[in-house]
PDB file of C-alpha atoms in Angstrom:
ATOM      1  CA  UNK A 149     -17.138   1.051   3.073  1.00 87.00           C
ATOM      2  CA  UNK A 150     -14.761   1.396   5.988  1.00 94.00           C
ATOM      3  CA  UNK A 151     -13.142   4.814   6.458  1.00 96.00           C
ATOM      4  CA  UNK A 152      -9.794   5.553   8.112  1.00 98.00           C
ATOM      5  CA  UNK A 153      -9.224   9.136   9.240  1.00 98.00           C
ATOM      6  CA  UNK A 154      -5.761  10.607   9.759  1.00 98.00           C
ATOM      7  CA  UNK A 155      -4.708  14.185  10.550  1.00 98.00           C
ATOM      8  CA  UNK A 156      -3.285  15.801   7.450  1.00 98.00           C
ATOM      9  CA  UNK A 157      -0.188  16.987   9.270  1.00 98.00           C
ATOM     10  CA  UNK A 158       1.750  16.571  12.495  1.00 98.00           C
ATOM     11  CA  UNK A 159       4.747  18.638  13.565  1.00 98.00           C
ATOM     12  CA  UNK A 160       7.332  17.718  16.156  1.00 98.00           C
ATOM     13  CA  UNK A 161      10.643  19.093  17.380  1.00 98.00           C
ATOM     14  CA  UNK A 162      13.774  16.990  16.935  1.00 97.00           C
ATOM     15  CA  UNK A 163      14.326  14.535  19.749  1.00 97.00           C
ATOM     16  CA  UNK A 164      10.693  14.598  20.847  1.00 98.00           C
ATOM     17  CA  UNK A 165       7.954  12.030  20.351  1.00 98.00           C
ATOM     18  CA  UNK A 166       5.521  12.116  17.442  1.00 98.00           C
ATOM     19  CA  UNK A 167       2.118  10.484  17.605  1.00 98.00           C
ATOM     20  CA  UNK A 168       0.076   9.943  14.472  1.00 98.00           C
ATOM     21  CA  UNK A 169      -3.484   8.758  14.855  1.00 98.00           C
ATOM     22  CA  UNK A 170      -5.729   6.695  12.625  1.00 98.00           C
ATOM     23  CA  UNK A 171      -9.416   6.738  13.425  1.00 98.00           C
ATOM     24  CA  UNK A 172     -11.968   4.145  12.405  1.00 97.00           C
ATOM     25  CA  UNK A 173     -15.188   2.686  13.715  1.00 96.00           C
ATOM     26  CA  UNK A 174     -14.222   0.070  16.307  1.00 96.00           C
ATOM     27  CA  UNK A 175     -10.775  -0.124  14.746  1.00 97.00           C
ATOM     28  CA  UNK A 176      -9.512  -2.141  17.690  1.00 97.00           C
ATOM     29  CA  UNK A 177     -11.155  -5.186  16.101  1.00 96.00           C
ATOM     30  CA  UNK A 178      -8.900  -4.875  13.061  1.00 96.00           C
ATOM     31  CA  UNK A 179      -5.178  -5.269  12.539  1.00 97.00           C
ATOM     32  CA  UNK A 180      -3.640  -1.926  11.663  1.00 98.00           C
ATOM     33  CA  UNK A 181      -0.513  -1.477   9.596  1.00 98.00           C
ATOM     34  CA  UNK A 182       1.595   1.636   9.083  1.00 98.00           C
ATOM     35  CA  UNK A 183       3.768   2.813   6.186  1.00 98.00           C
ATOM     36  CA  UNK A 184       6.365   5.524   5.836  1.00 98.00           C
ATOM     37  CA  UNK A 185       6.723   7.165   2.446  1.00 98.00           C
ATOM     38  CA  UNK A 186       9.448   9.648   1.571  1.00 98.00           C
ATOM     39  CA  UNK A 187       9.211  11.829  -1.552  1.00 97.00           C
ATOM     40  CA  UNK A 188       9.736   9.921  -4.757  1.00 96.00           C
ATOM     41  CA  UNK A 189       9.974   6.559  -2.993  1.00 98.00           C
ATOM     42  CA  UNK A 190       7.734   3.565  -2.504  1.00 98.00           C
ATOM     43  CA  UNK A 191       6.120   3.163   0.916  1.00 98.00           C
ATOM     44  CA  UNK A 192       7.911   1.152   3.573  1.00 98.00           C
ATOM     45  CA  UNK A 193       6.104  -0.969   6.161  1.00 98.00           C
ATOM     46  CA  UNK A 194       7.139   0.250   9.614  1.00 98.00           C
ATOM     47  CA  UNK A 195       4.535  -1.379  11.862  1.00 98.00           C
ATOM     48  CA  UNK A 196       2.185  -4.270  11.192  1.00 97.00           C
ATOM     49  CA  UNK A 197      -0.490  -6.051  13.211  1.00 97.00           C
ATOM     50  CA  UNK A 198      -0.965  -2.983  15.414  1.00 97.00           C
ATOM     51  CA  UNK A 199       2.428  -3.072  17.106  1.00 98.00           C
ATOM     52  CA  UNK A 200       4.867  -5.462  15.422  1.00 97.00           C
ATOM     53  CA  UNK A 201       7.974  -4.184  13.666  1.00 97.00           C
ATOM     54  CA  UNK A 202       9.396  -5.689  10.491  1.00 95.00           C
ATOM     55  CA  UNK A 203      13.036  -6.614  10.493  1.00 95.00           C
ATOM     56  CA  UNK A 204      15.238  -3.553  10.176  1.00 96.00           C
ATOM     57  CA  UNK A 205      12.752  -1.050  11.564  1.00 98.00           C
ATOM     58  CA  UNK A 206      14.107   0.796  14.612  1.00 97.00           C
ATOM     59  CA  UNK A 207      12.533   0.276  18.025  1.00 97.00           C
ATOM     60  CA  UNK A 208      11.710   3.995  17.976  1.00 98.00           C
ATOM     61  CA  UNK A 209       8.687   3.048  15.888  1.00 98.00           C
ATOM     62  CA  UNK A 210       5.816   1.554  17.850  1.00 98.00           C
ATOM     63  CA  UNK A 211       2.085   1.167  17.494  1.00 98.00           C
ATOM     64  CA  UNK A 212      -1.054   0.710  19.535  1.00 98.00           C
ATOM     65  CA  UNK A 213      -4.723   0.163  18.813  1.00 98.00           C
ATOM     66  CA  UNK A 214      -7.661   0.712  21.137  1.00 98.00           C
ATOM     67  CA  UNK A 215     -11.289   1.668  20.753  1.00 97.00           C
ATOM     68  CA  UNK A 216     -11.738   3.781  17.652  1.00 98.00           C
ATOM     69  CA  UNK A 217      -8.127   4.938  17.357  1.00 98.00           C
ATOM     70  CA  UNK A 218      -4.840   3.377  16.340  1.00 98.00           C
ATOM     71  CA  UNK A 219      -1.645   5.293  16.974  1.00 98.00           C
ATOM     72  CA  UNK A 220       1.821   5.230  15.468  1.00 98.00           C
ATOM     73  CA  UNK A 221       4.407   6.558  17.899  1.00 98.00           C
ATOM     74  CA  UNK A 222       7.864   7.653  16.810  1.00 98.00           C
ATOM     75  CA  UNK A 223      10.237   8.446  19.654  1.00 98.00           C
ATOM     76  CA  UNK A 224      13.413  10.520  19.461  1.00 98.00           C
ATOM     77  CA  UNK A 225      12.346  11.953  16.142  1.00 98.00           C
ATOM     78  CA  UNK A 226      15.052  13.024  13.730  1.00 97.00           C
ATOM     79  CA  UNK A 227      15.148  14.762  10.378  1.00 97.00           C
ATOM     80  CA  UNK A 228      15.187  11.399   8.642  1.00 97.00           C
ATOM     81  CA  UNK A 229      11.707  10.634   9.959  1.00 98.00           C
ATOM     82  CA  UNK A 230      10.145  13.477   7.994  1.00 98.00           C
ATOM     83  CA  UNK A 231       7.773  11.716   5.607  1.00 98.00           C
ATOM     84  CA  UNK A 232       4.168  10.845   4.876  1.00 98.00           C
ATOM     85  CA  UNK A 233       2.677   8.104   7.026  1.00 98.00           C
ATOM     86  CA  UNK A 234      -0.293   5.934   6.075  1.00 98.00           C
ATOM     87  CA  UNK A 235      -2.370   3.529   8.119  1.00 98.00           C
ATOM     88  CA  UNK A 236      -4.019   0.527   6.494  1.00 98.00           C
ATOM     89  CA  UNK A 237      -6.462  -2.218   7.397  1.00 97.00           C
ATOM     90  CA  UNK A 238      -8.198  -5.152   5.788  1.00 96.00           C
ATOM     91  CA  UNK A 239     -11.941  -4.617   5.786  1.00 93.00           C
ATOM     92  CA  UNK A 240     -14.318  -7.514   5.446  1.00 90.00           C
ATOM     93  CA  UNK A 241     -18.023  -6.978   4.974  1.00 85.00           C
ATOM     94  CA  UNK A 242     -20.866  -9.276   4.021  1.00 79.00           C
ATOM     95  CA  UNK A 243     -20.366  -8.659   0.314  1.00 82.00           C
ATOM     96  CA  UNK A 244     -16.782  -7.529  -0.089  1.00 84.00           C
ATOM     97  CA  UNK A 245     -13.297  -7.703   1.380  1.00 90.00           C
ATOM     98  CA  UNK A 246     -10.466  -5.358   0.593  1.00 94.00           C
ATOM     99  CA  UNK A 247      -7.620  -3.106   1.626  1.00 96.00           C
ATOM    100  CA  UNK A 248      -8.345   0.345   3.004  1.00 97.00           C
ATOM    101  CA  UNK A 249      -5.755   3.102   3.448  1.00 98.00           C
ATOM    102  CA  UNK A 250      -6.012   6.224   5.546  1.00 98.00           C
ATOM    103  CA  UNK A 251      -5.553   9.554   3.812  1.00 98.00           C
ATOM    104  CA  UNK A 252      -2.020   9.985   5.087  1.00 98.00           C
ATOM    105  CA  UNK A 253      -0.278  12.287   7.553  1.00 98.00           C
ATOM    106  CA  UNK A 254       2.657  14.506   6.700  1.00 98.00           C
ATOM    107  CA  UNK A 255       5.157  14.491   9.554  1.00 98.00           C
ATOM    108  CA  UNK A 256       7.235  17.645   9.742  1.00 98.00           C
ATOM    109  CA  UNK A 257      10.327  17.817  11.930  1.00 97.00           C
ATOM    110  CA  UNK A 258      10.691  21.401  13.090  1.00 95.00           C
TER     111      UNK A 258
ATOM    112  CA  UNK B  77      16.228 -10.699  -0.731  1.00 90.00           C
ATOM    113  CA  UNK B  78      12.896 -10.252  -2.453  1.00 95.00           C
ATOM    114  CA  UNK B  79      12.775  -7.679  -5.249  1.00 97.00           C
ATOM    115  CA  UNK B  80       9.826  -6.530  -7.311  1.00 98.00           C
ATOM    116  CA  UNK B  81      10.565  -4.940 -10.666  1.00 98.00           C
ATOM    117  CA  UNK B  82       7.746  -3.424 -12.657  1.00 98.00           C
ATOM    118  CA  UNK B  83       7.360  -1.937 -16.107  1.00 98.00           C
ATOM    119  CA  UNK B  84       4.781  -0.712 -18.586  1.00 97.00           C
ATOM    120  CA  UNK B  85       3.738   2.168 -20.800  1.00 93.00           C
ATOM    121  CA  UNK B  86       3.986   5.538 -19.093  1.00 92.00           C
ATOM    122  CA  UNK B  87       1.900   7.698 -21.415  1.00 97.00           C
ATOM    123  CA  UNK B  88      -1.593   6.838 -22.560  1.00 97.00           C
ATOM    124  CA  UNK B  89      -4.422   8.604 -24.334  1.00 98.00           C
ATOM    125  CA  UNK B  90      -7.944   8.635 -22.905  1.00 97.00           C
ATOM    126  CA  UNK B  91      -9.896   5.428 -23.627  1.00 97.00           C
ATOM    127  CA  UNK B  92      -6.726   3.341 -24.021  1.00 98.00           C
ATOM    128  CA  UNK B  93      -5.792   0.380 -21.835  1.00 98.00           C
ATOM    129  CA  UNK B  94      -3.181   0.646 -19.116  1.00 98.00           C
ATOM    130  CA  UNK B  95      -0.924  -2.382 -18.929  1.00 98.00           C
ATOM    131  CA  UNK B  96       1.737  -3.042 -16.278  1.00 98.00           C
ATOM    132  CA  UNK B  97       3.761  -6.112 -15.326  1.00 98.00           C
ATOM    133  CA  UNK B  98       5.629  -6.903 -12.112  1.00 98.00           C
ATOM    134  CA  UNK B  99       8.358  -9.531 -11.832  1.00 97.00           C
ATOM    135  CA  UNK B 100       9.317 -11.141  -8.536  1.00 96.00           C
ATOM    136  CA  UNK B 101      12.943 -12.010  -7.869  1.00 96.00           C
ATOM    137  CA  UNK B 102      14.687 -13.659  -4.971  1.00 92.00           C
ATOM    138  CA  UNK B 103      11.768 -15.220  -3.178  1.00 85.00           C
ATOM    139  CA  UNK B 104       8.886 -17.610  -3.435  1.00 88.00           C
ATOM    140  CA  UNK B 105       6.077 -16.653  -5.785  1.00 89.00           C
ATOM    141  CA  UNK B 106       3.612 -19.169  -4.445  1.00 89.00           C
ATOM    142  CA  UNK B 107       1.795 -18.832  -1.164  1.00 88.00           C
ATOM    143  CA  UNK B 108       1.300 -15.096  -1.434  1.00 93.00           C
ATOM    144  CA  UNK B 109      -1.219 -12.614  -2.704  1.00 95.00           C
ATOM    145  CA  UNK B 110       0.174  -9.893  -4.972  1.00 97.00           C
ATOM    146  CA  UNK B 111      -1.380  -6.464  -5.153  1.00 98.00           C
ATOM    147  CA  UNK B 112      -1.459  -3.335  -7.241  1.00 98.00           C
ATOM    148  CA  UNK B 113      -1.706   0.026  -5.514  1.00 98.00           C
ATOM    149  CA  UNK B 114      -1.754   3.476  -7.053  1.00 98.00           C
ATOM    150  CA  UNK B 115      -1.125   7.034  -5.937  1.00 98.00           C
ATOM    151  CA  UNK B 116      -2.398  10.044  -7.852  1.00 98.00           C
ATOM    152  CA  UNK B 117      -0.070  13.070  -7.857  1.00 97.00           C
ATOM    153  CA  UNK B 118      -0.044  14.651  -4.413  1.00 96.00           C
ATOM    154  CA  UNK B 119      -2.643  12.193  -3.134  1.00 97.00           C
ATOM    155  CA  UNK B 120      -2.811   9.131  -0.911  1.00 98.00           C
ATOM    156  CA  UNK B 121      -2.595   5.421  -1.597  1.00 98.00           C
ATOM    157  CA  UNK B 122      -5.417   3.541  -3.303  1.00 98.00           C
ATOM    158  CA  UNK B 123      -5.574  -0.241  -3.431  1.00 97.00           C
ATOM    159  CA  UNK B 124      -6.551  -1.572  -6.852  1.00 98.00           C
ATOM    160  CA  UNK B 125      -6.729  -5.291  -6.229  1.00 97.00           C
ATOM    161  CA  UNK B 126      -4.914  -8.548  -5.614  1.00 96.00           C
ATOM    162  CA  UNK B 127      -4.188 -11.885  -7.244  1.00 96.00           C
ATOM    163  CA  UNK B 128      -2.643 -15.138  -6.095  1.00 93.00           C
ATOM    164  CA  UNK B 129      -0.806 -17.987  -7.789  1.00 91.00           C
ATOM    165  CA  UNK B 130      -4.054 -19.728  -8.655  1.00 91.00           C
ATOM    166  CA  UNK B 131      -5.401 -16.648 -10.355  1.00 92.00           C
ATOM    167  CA  UNK B 132      -7.902 -15.847  -7.624  1.00 93.00           C
ATOM    168  CA  UNK B 133      -8.591 -12.120  -7.663  1.00 95.00           C
ATOM    169  CA  UNK B 134     -10.198  -9.470  -5.498  1.00 94.00           C
ATOM    170  CA  UNK B 135     -10.700  -5.911  -6.662  1.00 96.00           C
ATOM    171  CA  UNK B 136     -11.525  -2.508  -5.247  1.00 95.00           C
ATOM    172  CA  UNK B 137     -15.237  -2.044  -6.051  1.00 93.00           C
ATOM    173  CA  UNK B 138     -14.531   1.438  -7.394  1.00 94.00           C
ATOM    174  CA  UNK B 139     -12.338   0.002 -10.176  1.00 96.00           C
ATOM    175  CA  UNK B 140     -13.670  -3.515 -10.546  1.00 95.00           C
ATOM    176  CA  UNK B 141     -15.505  -2.946 -13.821  1.00 96.00           C
ATOM    177  CA  UNK B 142     -12.331  -1.803 -15.608  1.00 98.00           C
ATOM    178  CA  UNK B 143      -9.603  -3.936 -14.020  1.00 98.00           C
ATOM    179  CA  UNK B 144      -8.193  -7.323 -14.899  1.00 98.00           C
ATOM    180  CA  UNK B 145      -5.214  -9.084 -13.350  1.00 98.00           C
ATOM    181  CA  UNK B 146      -3.309 -12.122 -14.467  1.00 97.00           C
ATOM    182  CA  UNK B 147      -0.376 -14.215 -13.305  1.00 96.00           C
ATOM    183  CA  UNK B 148       2.388 -16.037 -15.185  1.00 95.00           C
ATOM    184  CA  UNK B 149       3.815 -18.603 -12.816  1.00 92.00           C
ATOM    185  CA  UNK B 150       6.479 -19.718 -15.300  1.00 93.00           C
ATOM    186  CA  UNK B 151       8.051 -16.269 -15.121  1.00 94.00           C
ATOM    187  CA  UNK B 152       7.099 -15.276 -11.542  1.00 94.00           C
ATOM    188  CA  UNK B 153       5.207 -12.311 -12.939  1.00 96.00           C
ATOM    189  CA  UNK B 154       1.806 -10.765 -12.476  1.00 97.00           C
ATOM    190  CA  UNK B 155       0.090  -8.106 -14.507  1.00 98.00           C
ATOM    191  CA  UNK B 156      -2.506  -5.357 -14.336  1.00 98.00           C
ATOM    192  CA  UNK B 157      -4.769  -4.009 -17.038  1.00 98.00           C
ATOM    193  CA  UNK B 158      -7.104  -1.048 -16.647  1.00 98.00           C
ATOM    194  CA  UNK B 159      -9.319  -0.336 -19.615  1.00 98.00           C
ATOM    195  CA  UNK B 160     -10.875   2.912 -20.773  1.00 97.00           C
ATOM    196  CA  UNK B 161      -8.486   5.138 -18.847  1.00 98.00           C
ATOM    197  CA  UNK B 162      -9.136   8.808 -18.197  1.00 98.00           C
ATOM    198  CA  UNK B 163      -7.078  11.602 -16.701  1.00 98.00           C
ATOM    199  CA  UNK B 164      -8.289  10.431 -13.282  1.00 98.00           C
ATOM    200  CA  UNK B 165      -6.201   7.288 -13.741  1.00 98.00           C
ATOM    201  CA  UNK B 166      -2.993   9.318 -13.868  1.00 98.00           C
ATOM    202  CA  UNK B 167      -0.923   8.038 -10.972  1.00 98.00           C
ATOM    203  CA  UNK B 168       2.160   6.203  -9.835  1.00 98.00           C
ATOM    204  CA  UNK B 169       1.302   2.513  -9.865  1.00 98.00           C
ATOM    205  CA  UNK B 170       3.014   0.128  -7.450  1.00 98.00           C
ATOM    206  CA  UNK B 171       3.065  -3.628  -7.277  1.00 98.00           C
ATOM    207  CA  UNK B 172       3.461  -5.135  -3.818  1.00 98.00           C
ATOM    208  CA  UNK B 173       3.598  -8.422  -1.949  1.00 97.00           C
ATOM    209  CA  UNK B 174       1.167  -9.159   0.833  1.00 94.00           C
ATOM    210  CA  UNK B 175       2.485 -10.719   4.010  1.00 87.00           C
ATOM    211  CA  UNK B 176       1.228 -14.219   4.633  1.00 81.00           C
ATOM    212  CA  UNK B 177      -0.042 -13.651   8.155  1.00 84.00           C
ATOM    213  CA  UNK B 178      -1.563 -10.182   7.875  1.00 86.00           C
ATOM    214  CA  UNK B 179      -2.760  -8.311   4.825  1.00 90.00           C
ATOM    215  CA  UNK B 180      -0.020  -5.738   4.791  1.00 95.00           C
ATOM    216  CA  UNK B 181       2.599  -5.033   2.148  1.00 97.00           C
ATOM    217  CA  UNK B 182       6.182  -5.927   2.968  1.00 96.00           C
ATOM    218  CA  UNK B 183       7.798  -5.595  -0.453  1.00 97.00           C
ATOM    219  CA  UNK B 184       7.053  -2.992  -3.095  1.00 98.00           C
ATOM    220  CA  UNK B 185       8.038  -2.329  -6.668  1.00 98.00           C
ATOM    221  CA  UNK B 186       9.757   0.890  -7.586  1.00 98.00           C
ATOM    222  CA  UNK B 187       6.588   2.454  -8.983  1.00 98.00           C
ATOM    223  CA  UNK B 188       5.614   3.430 -12.521  1.00 98.00           C
ATOM    224  CA  UNK B 189       4.208   6.836 -13.378  1.00 98.00           C
ATOM    225  CA  UNK B 190       1.325   6.481 -15.804  1.00 98.00           C
ATOM    226  CA  UNK B 191       0.057   9.692 -17.347  1.00 98.00           C
ATOM    227  CA  UNK B 192      -3.203   9.849 -19.271  1.00 98.00           C
ATOM    228  CA  UNK B 193      -3.348  12.824 -21.600  1.00 97.00           C
ATOM    229  CA  UNK B 194      -4.668  13.591 -25.033  1.00 95.00           C
TER     230      UNK B 194
END
């Protein structure tokens, strides 16, 4: 089955840019989606289809996907961005299709 | 505004059947796939499976043998059952709506903590 690899943690100073990666074999051929999850809350979709933002998500959140790595970029990071972030794809093989999540990255704002 | 409200038993004994229901308010029920996703304490997200209005389903192979899903179109509800639960099934369970164009989840239920303990 398809595996998505994320760093367990990323730290960034307030006002700087955070980059969270999601690695997968030839991931550029898939659409990658990103979720933000704060403690005790359901996840929130922040980027879909590699780089699109749902309504209400700030422009500070952006995404890219190339080669074997997709990246979620959060600019001008603030305390409110501290959360767990998950990448997700739809994987289709010859005998099965399904949703795959990365292991998640904890973003800490220093 | 679409809202998903879910409910079900929160405490089960090993070997019992987990049963959860999710109701959809404020939006169309047809034309979408509806998923269940779970998160063990301190762990990441795990997709359980999906169902559409017609009752077509697709499950995570790791859970397929124990999972059933159903849909009640008259009530705009869909349900999850997981049989023969063990402590490893202890998790927060979420229902979610899949976007039409890409398989991503744009609306989520509030989550239900299900604990399996003897």
